[in-house]
Coordinates of N, CA and C in Angstrom, one line a residue:
Chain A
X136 N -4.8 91.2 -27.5 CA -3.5 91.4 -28.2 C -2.5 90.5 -27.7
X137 N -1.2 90.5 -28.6 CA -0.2 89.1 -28.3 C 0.4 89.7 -27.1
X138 N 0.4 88.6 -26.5 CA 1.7 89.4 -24.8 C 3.0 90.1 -25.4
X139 N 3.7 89.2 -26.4 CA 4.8 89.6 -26.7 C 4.8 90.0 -28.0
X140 N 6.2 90.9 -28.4 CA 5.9 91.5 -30.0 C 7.8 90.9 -30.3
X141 N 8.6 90.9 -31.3 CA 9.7 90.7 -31.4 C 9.9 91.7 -32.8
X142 N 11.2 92.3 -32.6 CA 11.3 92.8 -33.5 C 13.3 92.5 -34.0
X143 N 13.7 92.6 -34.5 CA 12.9 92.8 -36.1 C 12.1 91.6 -36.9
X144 N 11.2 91.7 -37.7 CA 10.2 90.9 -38.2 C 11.3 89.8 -38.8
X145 N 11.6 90.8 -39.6 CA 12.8 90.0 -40.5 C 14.3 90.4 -40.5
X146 N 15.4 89.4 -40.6 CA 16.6 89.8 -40.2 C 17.5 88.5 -41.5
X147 N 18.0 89.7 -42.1 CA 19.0 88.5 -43.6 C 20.6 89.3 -42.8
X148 N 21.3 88.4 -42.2 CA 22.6 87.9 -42.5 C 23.3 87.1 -42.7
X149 N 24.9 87.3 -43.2 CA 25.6 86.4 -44.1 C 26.4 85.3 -42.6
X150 N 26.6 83.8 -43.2 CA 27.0 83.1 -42.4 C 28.3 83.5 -41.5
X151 N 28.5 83.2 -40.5 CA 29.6 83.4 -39.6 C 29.2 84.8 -38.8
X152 N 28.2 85.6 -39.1 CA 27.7 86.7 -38.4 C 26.6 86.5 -37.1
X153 N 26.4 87.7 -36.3 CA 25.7 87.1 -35.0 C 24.8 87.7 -35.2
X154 N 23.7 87.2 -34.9 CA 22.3 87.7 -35.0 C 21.3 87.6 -33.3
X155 N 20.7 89.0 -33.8 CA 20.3 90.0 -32.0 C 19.1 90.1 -32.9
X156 N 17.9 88.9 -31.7 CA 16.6 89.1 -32.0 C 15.8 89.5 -30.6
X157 N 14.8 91.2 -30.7 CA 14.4 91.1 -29.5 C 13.6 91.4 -29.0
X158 N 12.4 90.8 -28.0 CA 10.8 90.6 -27.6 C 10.5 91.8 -26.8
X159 N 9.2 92.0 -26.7 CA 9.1 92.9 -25.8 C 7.4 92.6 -24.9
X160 N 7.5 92.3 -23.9 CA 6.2 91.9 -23.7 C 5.7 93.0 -22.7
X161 N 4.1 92.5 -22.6 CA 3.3 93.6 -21.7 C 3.2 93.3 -20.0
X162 N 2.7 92.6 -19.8 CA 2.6 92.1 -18.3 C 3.4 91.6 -17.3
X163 N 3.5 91.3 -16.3 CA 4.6 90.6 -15.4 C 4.4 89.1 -15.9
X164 N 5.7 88.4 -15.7 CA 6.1 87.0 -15.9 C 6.9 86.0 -15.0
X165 N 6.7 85.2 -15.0 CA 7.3 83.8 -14.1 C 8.4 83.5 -15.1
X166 N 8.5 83.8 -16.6 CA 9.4 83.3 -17.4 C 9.1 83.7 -18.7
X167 N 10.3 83.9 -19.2 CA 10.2 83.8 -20.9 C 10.9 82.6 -21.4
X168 N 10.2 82.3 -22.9 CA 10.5 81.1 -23.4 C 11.1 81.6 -24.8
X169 N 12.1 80.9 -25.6 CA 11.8 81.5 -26.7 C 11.7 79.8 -27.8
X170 N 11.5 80.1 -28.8 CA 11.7 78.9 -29.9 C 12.0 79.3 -31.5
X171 N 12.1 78.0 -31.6 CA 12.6 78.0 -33.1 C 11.5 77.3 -33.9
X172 N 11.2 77.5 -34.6 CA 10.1 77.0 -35.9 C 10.4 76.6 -37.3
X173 N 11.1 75.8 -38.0 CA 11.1 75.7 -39.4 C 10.4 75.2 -40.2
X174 N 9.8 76.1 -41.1 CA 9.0 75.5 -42.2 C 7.6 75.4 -41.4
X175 N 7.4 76.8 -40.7 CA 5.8 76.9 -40.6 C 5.2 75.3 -39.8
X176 N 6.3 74.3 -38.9 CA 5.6 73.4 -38.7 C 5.9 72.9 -37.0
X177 N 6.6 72.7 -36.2 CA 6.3 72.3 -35.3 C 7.3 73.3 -34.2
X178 N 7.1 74.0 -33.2 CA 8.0 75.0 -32.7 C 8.8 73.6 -31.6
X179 N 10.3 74.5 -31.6 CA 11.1 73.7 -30.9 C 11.5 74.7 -29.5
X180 N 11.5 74.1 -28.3 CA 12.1 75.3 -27.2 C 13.7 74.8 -27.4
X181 N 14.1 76.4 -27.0 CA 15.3 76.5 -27.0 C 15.7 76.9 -25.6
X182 N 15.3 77.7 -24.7 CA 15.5 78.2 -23.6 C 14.5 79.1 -23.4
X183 N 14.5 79.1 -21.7 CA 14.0 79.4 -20.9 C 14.4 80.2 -19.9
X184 N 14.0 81.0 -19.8 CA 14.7 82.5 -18.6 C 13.4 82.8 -17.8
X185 N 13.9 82.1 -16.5 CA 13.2 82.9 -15.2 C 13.4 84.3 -14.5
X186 N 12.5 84.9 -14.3 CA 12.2 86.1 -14.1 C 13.1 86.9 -13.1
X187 N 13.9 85.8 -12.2 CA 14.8 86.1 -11.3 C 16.3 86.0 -12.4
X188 N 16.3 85.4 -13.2 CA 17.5 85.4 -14.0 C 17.6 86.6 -15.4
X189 N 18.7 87.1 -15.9 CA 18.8 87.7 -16.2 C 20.1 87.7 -17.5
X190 N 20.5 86.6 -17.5 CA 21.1 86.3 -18.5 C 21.3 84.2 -18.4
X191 N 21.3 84.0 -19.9 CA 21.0 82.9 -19.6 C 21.9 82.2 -21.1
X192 N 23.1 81.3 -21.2 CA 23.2 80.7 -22.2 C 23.6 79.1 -22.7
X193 N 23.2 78.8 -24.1 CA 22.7 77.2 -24.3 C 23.9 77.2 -25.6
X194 N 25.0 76.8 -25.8 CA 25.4 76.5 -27.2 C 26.0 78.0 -27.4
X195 N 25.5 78.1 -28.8 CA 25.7 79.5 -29.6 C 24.6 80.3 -29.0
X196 N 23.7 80.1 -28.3 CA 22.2 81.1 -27.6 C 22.8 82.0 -26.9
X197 N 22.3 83.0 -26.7 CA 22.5 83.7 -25.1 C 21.5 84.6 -25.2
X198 N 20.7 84.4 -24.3 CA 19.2 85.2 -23.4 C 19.2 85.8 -22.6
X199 N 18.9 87.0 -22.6 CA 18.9 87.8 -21.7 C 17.8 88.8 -21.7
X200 N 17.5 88.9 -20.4 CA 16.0 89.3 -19.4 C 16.0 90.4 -18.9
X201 N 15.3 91.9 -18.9 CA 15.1 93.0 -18.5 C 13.8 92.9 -18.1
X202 N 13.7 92.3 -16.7 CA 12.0 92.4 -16.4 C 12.0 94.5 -15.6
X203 N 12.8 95.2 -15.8 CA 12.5 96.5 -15.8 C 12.4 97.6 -17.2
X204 N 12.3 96.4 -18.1 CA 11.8 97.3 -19.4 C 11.1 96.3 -20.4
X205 N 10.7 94.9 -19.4 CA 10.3 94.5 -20.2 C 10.4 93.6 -21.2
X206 N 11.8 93.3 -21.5 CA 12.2 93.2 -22.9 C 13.1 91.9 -22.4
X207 N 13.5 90.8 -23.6 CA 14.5 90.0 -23.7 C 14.9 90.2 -25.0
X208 N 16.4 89.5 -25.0 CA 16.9 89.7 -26.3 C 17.3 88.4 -26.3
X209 N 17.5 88.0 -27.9 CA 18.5 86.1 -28.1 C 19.4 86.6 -29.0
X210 N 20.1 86.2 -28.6 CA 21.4 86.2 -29.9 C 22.1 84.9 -30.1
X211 N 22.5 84.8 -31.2 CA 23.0 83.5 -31.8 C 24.2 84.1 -32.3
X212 N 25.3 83.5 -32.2 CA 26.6 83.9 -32.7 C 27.4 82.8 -33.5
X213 N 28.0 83.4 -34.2 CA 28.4 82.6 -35.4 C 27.3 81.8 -36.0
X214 N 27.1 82.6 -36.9 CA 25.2 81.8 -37.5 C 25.7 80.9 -38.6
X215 N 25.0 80.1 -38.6 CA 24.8 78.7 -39.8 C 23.7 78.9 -40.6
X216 N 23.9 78.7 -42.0 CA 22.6 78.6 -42.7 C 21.8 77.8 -42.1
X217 N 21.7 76.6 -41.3 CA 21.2 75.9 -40.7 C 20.5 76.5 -39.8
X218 N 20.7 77.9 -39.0 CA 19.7 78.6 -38.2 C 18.8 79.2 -38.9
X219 N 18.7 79.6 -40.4 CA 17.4 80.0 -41.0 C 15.8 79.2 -40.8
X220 N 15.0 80.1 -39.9 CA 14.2 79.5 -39.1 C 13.5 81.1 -38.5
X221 N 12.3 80.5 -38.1 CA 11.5 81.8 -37.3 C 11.7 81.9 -36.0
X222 N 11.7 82.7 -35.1 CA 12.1 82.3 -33.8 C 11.3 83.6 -33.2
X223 N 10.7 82.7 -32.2 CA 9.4 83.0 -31.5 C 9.8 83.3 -30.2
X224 N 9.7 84.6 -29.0 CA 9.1 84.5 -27.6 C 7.9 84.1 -27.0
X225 N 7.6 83.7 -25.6 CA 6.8 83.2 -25.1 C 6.5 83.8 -23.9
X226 N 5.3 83.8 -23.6 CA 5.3 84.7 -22.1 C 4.2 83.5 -21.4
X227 N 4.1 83.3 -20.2 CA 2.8 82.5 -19.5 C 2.1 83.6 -18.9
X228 N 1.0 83.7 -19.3 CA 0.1 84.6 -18.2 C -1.0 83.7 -17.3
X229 N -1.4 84.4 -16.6 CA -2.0 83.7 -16.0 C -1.9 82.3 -15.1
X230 N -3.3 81.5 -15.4 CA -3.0 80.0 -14.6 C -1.9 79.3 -15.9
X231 N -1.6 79.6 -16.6 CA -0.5 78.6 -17.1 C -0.8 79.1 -19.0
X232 N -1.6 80.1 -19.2 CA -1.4 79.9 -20.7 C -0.2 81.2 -21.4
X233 N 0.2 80.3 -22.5 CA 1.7 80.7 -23.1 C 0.9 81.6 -24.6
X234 N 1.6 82.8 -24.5 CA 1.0 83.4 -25.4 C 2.4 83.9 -26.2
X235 N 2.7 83.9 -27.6 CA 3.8 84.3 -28.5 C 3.6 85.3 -29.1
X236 N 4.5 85.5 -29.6 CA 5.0 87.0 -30.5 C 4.8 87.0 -31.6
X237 N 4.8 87.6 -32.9 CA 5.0 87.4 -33.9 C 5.9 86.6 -34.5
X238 N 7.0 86.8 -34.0 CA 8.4 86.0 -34.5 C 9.1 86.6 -35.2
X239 N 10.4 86.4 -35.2 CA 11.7 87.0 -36.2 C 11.8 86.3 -37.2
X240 N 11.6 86.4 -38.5 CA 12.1 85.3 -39.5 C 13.7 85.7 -39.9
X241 N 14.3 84.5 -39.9 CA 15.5 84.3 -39.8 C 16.4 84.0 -41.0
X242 N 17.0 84.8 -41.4 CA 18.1 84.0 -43.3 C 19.3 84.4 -42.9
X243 N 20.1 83.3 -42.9 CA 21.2 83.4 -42.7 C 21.8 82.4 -44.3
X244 N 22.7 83.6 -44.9 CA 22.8 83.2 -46.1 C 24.1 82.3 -46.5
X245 N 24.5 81.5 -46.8 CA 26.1 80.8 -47.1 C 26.8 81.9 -47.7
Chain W
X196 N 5.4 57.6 -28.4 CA 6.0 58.0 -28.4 C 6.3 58.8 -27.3
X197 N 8.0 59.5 -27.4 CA 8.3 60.4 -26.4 C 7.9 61.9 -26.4
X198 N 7.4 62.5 -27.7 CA 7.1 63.7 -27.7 C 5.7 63.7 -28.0
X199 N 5.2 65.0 -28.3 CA 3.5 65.4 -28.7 C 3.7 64.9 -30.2
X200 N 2.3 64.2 -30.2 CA 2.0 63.7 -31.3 C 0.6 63.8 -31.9
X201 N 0.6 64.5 -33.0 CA -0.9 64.9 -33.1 C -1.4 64.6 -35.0
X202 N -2.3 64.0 -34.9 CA -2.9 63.7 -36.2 C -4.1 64.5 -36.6
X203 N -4.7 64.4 -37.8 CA -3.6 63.9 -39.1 C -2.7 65.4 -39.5
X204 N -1.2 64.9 -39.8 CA -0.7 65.5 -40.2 C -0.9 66.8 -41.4
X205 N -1.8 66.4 -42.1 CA -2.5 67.3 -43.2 C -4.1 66.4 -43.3
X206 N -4.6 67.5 -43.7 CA -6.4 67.3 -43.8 C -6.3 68.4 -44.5
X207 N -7.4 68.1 -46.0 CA -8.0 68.3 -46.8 C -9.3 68.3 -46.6
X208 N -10.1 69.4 -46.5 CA -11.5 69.1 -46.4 C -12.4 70.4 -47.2
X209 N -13.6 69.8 -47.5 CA -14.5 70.9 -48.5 C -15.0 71.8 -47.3
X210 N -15.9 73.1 -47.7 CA -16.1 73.9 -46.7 C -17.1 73.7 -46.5
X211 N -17.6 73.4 -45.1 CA -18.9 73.4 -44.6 C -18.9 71.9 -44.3
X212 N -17.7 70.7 -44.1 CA -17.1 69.8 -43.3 C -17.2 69.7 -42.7
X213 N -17.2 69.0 -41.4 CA -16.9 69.1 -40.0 C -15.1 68.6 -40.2
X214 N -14.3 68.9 -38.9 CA -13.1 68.1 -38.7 C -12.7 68.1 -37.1
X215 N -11.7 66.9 -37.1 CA -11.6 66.5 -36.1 C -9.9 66.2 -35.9
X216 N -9.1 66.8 -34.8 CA -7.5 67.1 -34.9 C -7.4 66.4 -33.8
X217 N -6.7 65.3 -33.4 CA -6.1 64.8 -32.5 C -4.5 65.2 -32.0
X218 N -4.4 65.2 -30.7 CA -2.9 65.4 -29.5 C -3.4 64.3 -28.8
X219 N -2.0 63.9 -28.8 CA -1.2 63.0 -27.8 C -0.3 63.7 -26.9
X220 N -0.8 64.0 -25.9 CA 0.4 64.9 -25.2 C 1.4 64.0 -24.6
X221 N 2.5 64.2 -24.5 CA 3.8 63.5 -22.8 C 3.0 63.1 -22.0
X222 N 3.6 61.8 -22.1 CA 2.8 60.8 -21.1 C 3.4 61.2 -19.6
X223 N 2.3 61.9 -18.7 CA 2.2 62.9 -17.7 C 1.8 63.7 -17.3
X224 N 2.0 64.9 -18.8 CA 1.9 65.9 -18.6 C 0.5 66.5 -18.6
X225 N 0.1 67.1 -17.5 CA -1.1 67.6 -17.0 C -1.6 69.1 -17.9
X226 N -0.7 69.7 -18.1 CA -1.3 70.8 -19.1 C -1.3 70.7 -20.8
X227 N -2.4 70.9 -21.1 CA -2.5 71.0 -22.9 C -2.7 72.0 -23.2
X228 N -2.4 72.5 -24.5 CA -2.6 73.8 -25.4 C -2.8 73.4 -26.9
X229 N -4.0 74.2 -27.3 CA -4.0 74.4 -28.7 C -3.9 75.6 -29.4
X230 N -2.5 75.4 -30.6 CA -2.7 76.9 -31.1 C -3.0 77.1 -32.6
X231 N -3.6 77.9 -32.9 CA -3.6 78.1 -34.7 C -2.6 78.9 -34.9
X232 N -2.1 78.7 -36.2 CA -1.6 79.6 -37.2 C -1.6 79.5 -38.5
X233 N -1.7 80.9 -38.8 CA -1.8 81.2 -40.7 C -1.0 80.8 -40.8
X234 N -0.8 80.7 -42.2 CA 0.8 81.1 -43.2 C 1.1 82.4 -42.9
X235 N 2.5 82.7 -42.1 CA 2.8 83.6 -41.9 C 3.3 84.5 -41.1
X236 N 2.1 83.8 -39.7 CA 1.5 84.8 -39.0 C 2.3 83.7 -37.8
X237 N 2.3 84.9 -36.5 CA 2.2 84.3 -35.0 C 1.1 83.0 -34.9
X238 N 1.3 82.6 -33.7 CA 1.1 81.6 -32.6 C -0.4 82.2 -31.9
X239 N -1.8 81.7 -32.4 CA -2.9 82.4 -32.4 C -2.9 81.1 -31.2
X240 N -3.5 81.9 -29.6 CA -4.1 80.8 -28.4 C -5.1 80.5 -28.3
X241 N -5.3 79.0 -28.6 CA -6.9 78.8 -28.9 C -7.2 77.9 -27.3
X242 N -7.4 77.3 -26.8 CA -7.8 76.6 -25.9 C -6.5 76.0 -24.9
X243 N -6.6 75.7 -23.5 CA -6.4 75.8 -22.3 C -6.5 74.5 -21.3
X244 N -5.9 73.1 -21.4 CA -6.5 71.9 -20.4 C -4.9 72.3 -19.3
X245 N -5.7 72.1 -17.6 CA -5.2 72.2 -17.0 C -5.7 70.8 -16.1
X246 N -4.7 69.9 -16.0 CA -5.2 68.6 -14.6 C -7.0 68.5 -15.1
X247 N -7.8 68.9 -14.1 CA -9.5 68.2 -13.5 C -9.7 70.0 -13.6
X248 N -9.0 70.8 -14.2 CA -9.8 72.2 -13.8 C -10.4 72.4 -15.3
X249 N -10.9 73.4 -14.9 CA -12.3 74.1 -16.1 C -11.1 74.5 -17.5
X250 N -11.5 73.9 -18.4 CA -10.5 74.4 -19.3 C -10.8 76.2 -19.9
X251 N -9.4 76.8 -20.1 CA -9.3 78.2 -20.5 C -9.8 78.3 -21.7
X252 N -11.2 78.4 -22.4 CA -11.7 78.4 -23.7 C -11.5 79.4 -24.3
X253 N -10.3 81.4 -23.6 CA -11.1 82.4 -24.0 C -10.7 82.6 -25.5
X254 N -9.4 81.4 -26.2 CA -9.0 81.5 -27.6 C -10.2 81.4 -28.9
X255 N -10.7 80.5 -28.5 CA -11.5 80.3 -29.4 C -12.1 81.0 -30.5
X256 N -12.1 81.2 -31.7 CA -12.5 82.0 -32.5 C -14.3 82.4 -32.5
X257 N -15.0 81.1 -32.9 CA -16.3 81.4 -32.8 C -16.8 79.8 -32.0
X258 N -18.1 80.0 -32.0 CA -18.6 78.4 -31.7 C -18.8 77.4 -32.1
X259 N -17.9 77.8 -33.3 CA -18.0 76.3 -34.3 C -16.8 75.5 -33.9
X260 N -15.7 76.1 -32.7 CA -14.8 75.0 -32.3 C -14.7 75.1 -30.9
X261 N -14.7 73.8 -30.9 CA -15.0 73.1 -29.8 C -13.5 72.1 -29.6
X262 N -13.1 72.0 -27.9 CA -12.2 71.2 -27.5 C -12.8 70.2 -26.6
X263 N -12.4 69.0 -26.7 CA -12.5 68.2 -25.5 C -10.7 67.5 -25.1
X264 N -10.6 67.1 -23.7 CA -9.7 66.3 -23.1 C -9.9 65.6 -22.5
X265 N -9.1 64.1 -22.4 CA -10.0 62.9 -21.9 C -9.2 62.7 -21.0
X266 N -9.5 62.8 -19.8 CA -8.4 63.3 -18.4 C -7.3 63.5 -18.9
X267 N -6.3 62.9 -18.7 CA -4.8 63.7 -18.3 C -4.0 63.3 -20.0
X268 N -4.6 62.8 -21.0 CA -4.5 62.4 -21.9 C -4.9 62.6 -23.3
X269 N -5.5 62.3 -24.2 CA -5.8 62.3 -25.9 C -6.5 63.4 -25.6
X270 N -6.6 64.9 -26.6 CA -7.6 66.0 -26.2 C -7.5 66.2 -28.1
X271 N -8.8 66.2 -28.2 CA -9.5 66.6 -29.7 C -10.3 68.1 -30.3
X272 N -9.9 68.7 -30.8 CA -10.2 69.5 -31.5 C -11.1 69.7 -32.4
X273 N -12.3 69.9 -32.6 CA -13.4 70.1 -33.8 C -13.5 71.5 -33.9
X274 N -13.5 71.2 -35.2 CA -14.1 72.4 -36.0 C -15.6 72.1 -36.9
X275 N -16.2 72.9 -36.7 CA -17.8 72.4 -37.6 C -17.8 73.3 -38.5
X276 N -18.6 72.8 -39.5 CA -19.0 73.8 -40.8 C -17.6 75.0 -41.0
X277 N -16.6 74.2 -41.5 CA -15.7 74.8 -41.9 C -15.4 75.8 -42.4
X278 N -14.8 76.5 -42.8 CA -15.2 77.8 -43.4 C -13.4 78.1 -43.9
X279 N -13.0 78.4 -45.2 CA -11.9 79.1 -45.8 C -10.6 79.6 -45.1
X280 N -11.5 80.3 -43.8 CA -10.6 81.2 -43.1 C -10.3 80.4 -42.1
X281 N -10.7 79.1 -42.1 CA -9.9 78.0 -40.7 C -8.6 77.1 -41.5
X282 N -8.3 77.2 -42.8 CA -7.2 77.0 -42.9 C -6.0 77.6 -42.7
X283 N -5.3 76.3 -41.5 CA -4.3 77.1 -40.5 C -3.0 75.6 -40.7
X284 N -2.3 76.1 -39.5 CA -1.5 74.8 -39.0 C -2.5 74.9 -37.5
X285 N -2.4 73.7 -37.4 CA -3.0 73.4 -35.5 C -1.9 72.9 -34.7
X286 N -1.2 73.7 -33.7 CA -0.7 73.3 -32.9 C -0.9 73.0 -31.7
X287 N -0.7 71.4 -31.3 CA -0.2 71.0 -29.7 C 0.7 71.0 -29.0
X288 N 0.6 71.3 -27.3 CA 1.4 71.5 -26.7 C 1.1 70.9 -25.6
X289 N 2.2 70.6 -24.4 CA 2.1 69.8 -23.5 C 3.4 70.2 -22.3
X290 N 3.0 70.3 -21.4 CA 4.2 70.2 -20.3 C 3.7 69.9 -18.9
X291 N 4.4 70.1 -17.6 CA 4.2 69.1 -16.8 C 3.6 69.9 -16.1
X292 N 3.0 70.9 -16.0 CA 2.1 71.3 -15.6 C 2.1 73.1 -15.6
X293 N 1.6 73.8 -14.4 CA 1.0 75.1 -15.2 C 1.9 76.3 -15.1
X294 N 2.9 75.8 -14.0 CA 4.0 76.6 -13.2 C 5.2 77.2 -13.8
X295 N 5.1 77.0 -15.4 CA 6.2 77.7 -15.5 C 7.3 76.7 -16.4
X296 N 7.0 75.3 -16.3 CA 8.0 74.4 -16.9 C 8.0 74.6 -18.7
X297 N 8.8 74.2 -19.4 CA 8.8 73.8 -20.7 C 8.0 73.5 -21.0
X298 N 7.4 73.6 -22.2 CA 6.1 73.6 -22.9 C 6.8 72.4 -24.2
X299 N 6.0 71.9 -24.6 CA 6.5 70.5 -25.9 C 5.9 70.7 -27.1
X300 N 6.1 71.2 -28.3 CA 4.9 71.1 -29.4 C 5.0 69.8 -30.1
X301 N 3.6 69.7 -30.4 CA 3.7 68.5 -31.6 C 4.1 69.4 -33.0
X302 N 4.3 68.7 -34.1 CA 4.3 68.7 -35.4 C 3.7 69.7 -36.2
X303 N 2.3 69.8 -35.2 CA 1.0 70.3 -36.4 C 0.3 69.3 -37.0
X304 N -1.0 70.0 -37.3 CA -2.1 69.4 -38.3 C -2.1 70.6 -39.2
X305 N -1.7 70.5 -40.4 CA -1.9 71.0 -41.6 C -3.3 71.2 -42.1
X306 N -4.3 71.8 -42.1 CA -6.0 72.2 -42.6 C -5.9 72.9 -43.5
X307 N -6.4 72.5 -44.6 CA -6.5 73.6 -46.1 C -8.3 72.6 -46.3
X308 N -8.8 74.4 -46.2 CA -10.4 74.3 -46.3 C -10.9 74.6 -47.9
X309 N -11.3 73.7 -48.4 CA -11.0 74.0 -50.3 C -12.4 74.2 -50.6

């Protein structure tokens, strides 16, 4: 089964609104990853949260890490139709393999 | 190039084809990944190159796909006797090794099995 799950599957809001997407994985971790995907074709990393860190932010991103439940959340604030896109968690298990979530699909509407 | 680069971008092939998906990982980088995906769907983990160590094969769907990697460099993907349900995107990945750093994707290979 996938390490990580994200929910909500799907999330439609209107531009200038902030959007809270959030993973939940099973096992211990060295790091969470998350990314962006458009058009079903090549994933982009956006940030990375070490397991000692616990909040983390890039731009409009901010990540944040509950390795005692488990769970990270991303939120994007002030959204652009330009952020309509899937956006994926990552976990490494093991010797180094990265296993993902389902993904959030993302509409942020004009 | 500077990023993962993987051909061919789309393949068309009849079922019961062989095919063959090339990565170019970051020139360096010691760890490779391949992943499938539907339309749709999550980031399916198909195969595992680490450095000179035994590659992580446990993604693999059946034994009609097969990975090779040519040391620290070009790593190829077959699929034999194709079949319907291997129409995916194929993704590569690449980073500097197993520890934890940033992972790179290529593009994808687009596969529609007709």
């Amino acid at each position: 089964s996938q390490q990580g799950e994200e929910d909500p599957q799907a999330l439609s809001i209107q531009e200038g609104e902030n959007a809270t997407m959030n993973c939940s994985y099973k096992t211990s971790i060295n790091n969470l990853q998350w990314y962006r995907q458009n058009s079903g074709r090549g994933l982009v990393h956006l940030i990375l949260i070490r397991s000692n860190e616990r909040e983390k932010h890039s731009g409009r991103l901010r990540v944040t890490l509950d390795t005692s439940k488990k769970s990270s959340s991303l939120l994007i604030t002030a959204s652009r139709a330009a952020d309509t896109a899937s956006y994926f968690c990552a976990s490494i298990l093991g010797m180094g393999k990265l296993i993902f979530g389902q993904g959030t699909e993302l509409s942020v509407k004009p | 190039g500077a990023g993962v680069s993987q051909s061919p971008s789309n393949k068309v092939t009849e079922k019961g084809k062989d095919v063959e998906l090339r990565c170019d990982p970051i020139s360096g980088h010691t760890a490779l990944y391949w992943y499938r995906q539907r339309l749709g769907q999550g980031l399916e983990f198909l195969i595992y190159f680490q450095g000179n160590s035994a590659p992580d094969k446990s993604g693999l769907p059946s034994d009609r796909f097969s990975a090779e990697r040519t040391g620290e460099s070009v790593s190829t993907l077959t699929i034999q006797r194709t079949q319907q349900e291997d129409s995916a995107v194929y993704l590569c990945a690449s980073s500097q090794d197993s520890s934890g750093n940033t992972i790179y994707f290529g593009e994808g290979s687009w596969l529609t099995v007709v």
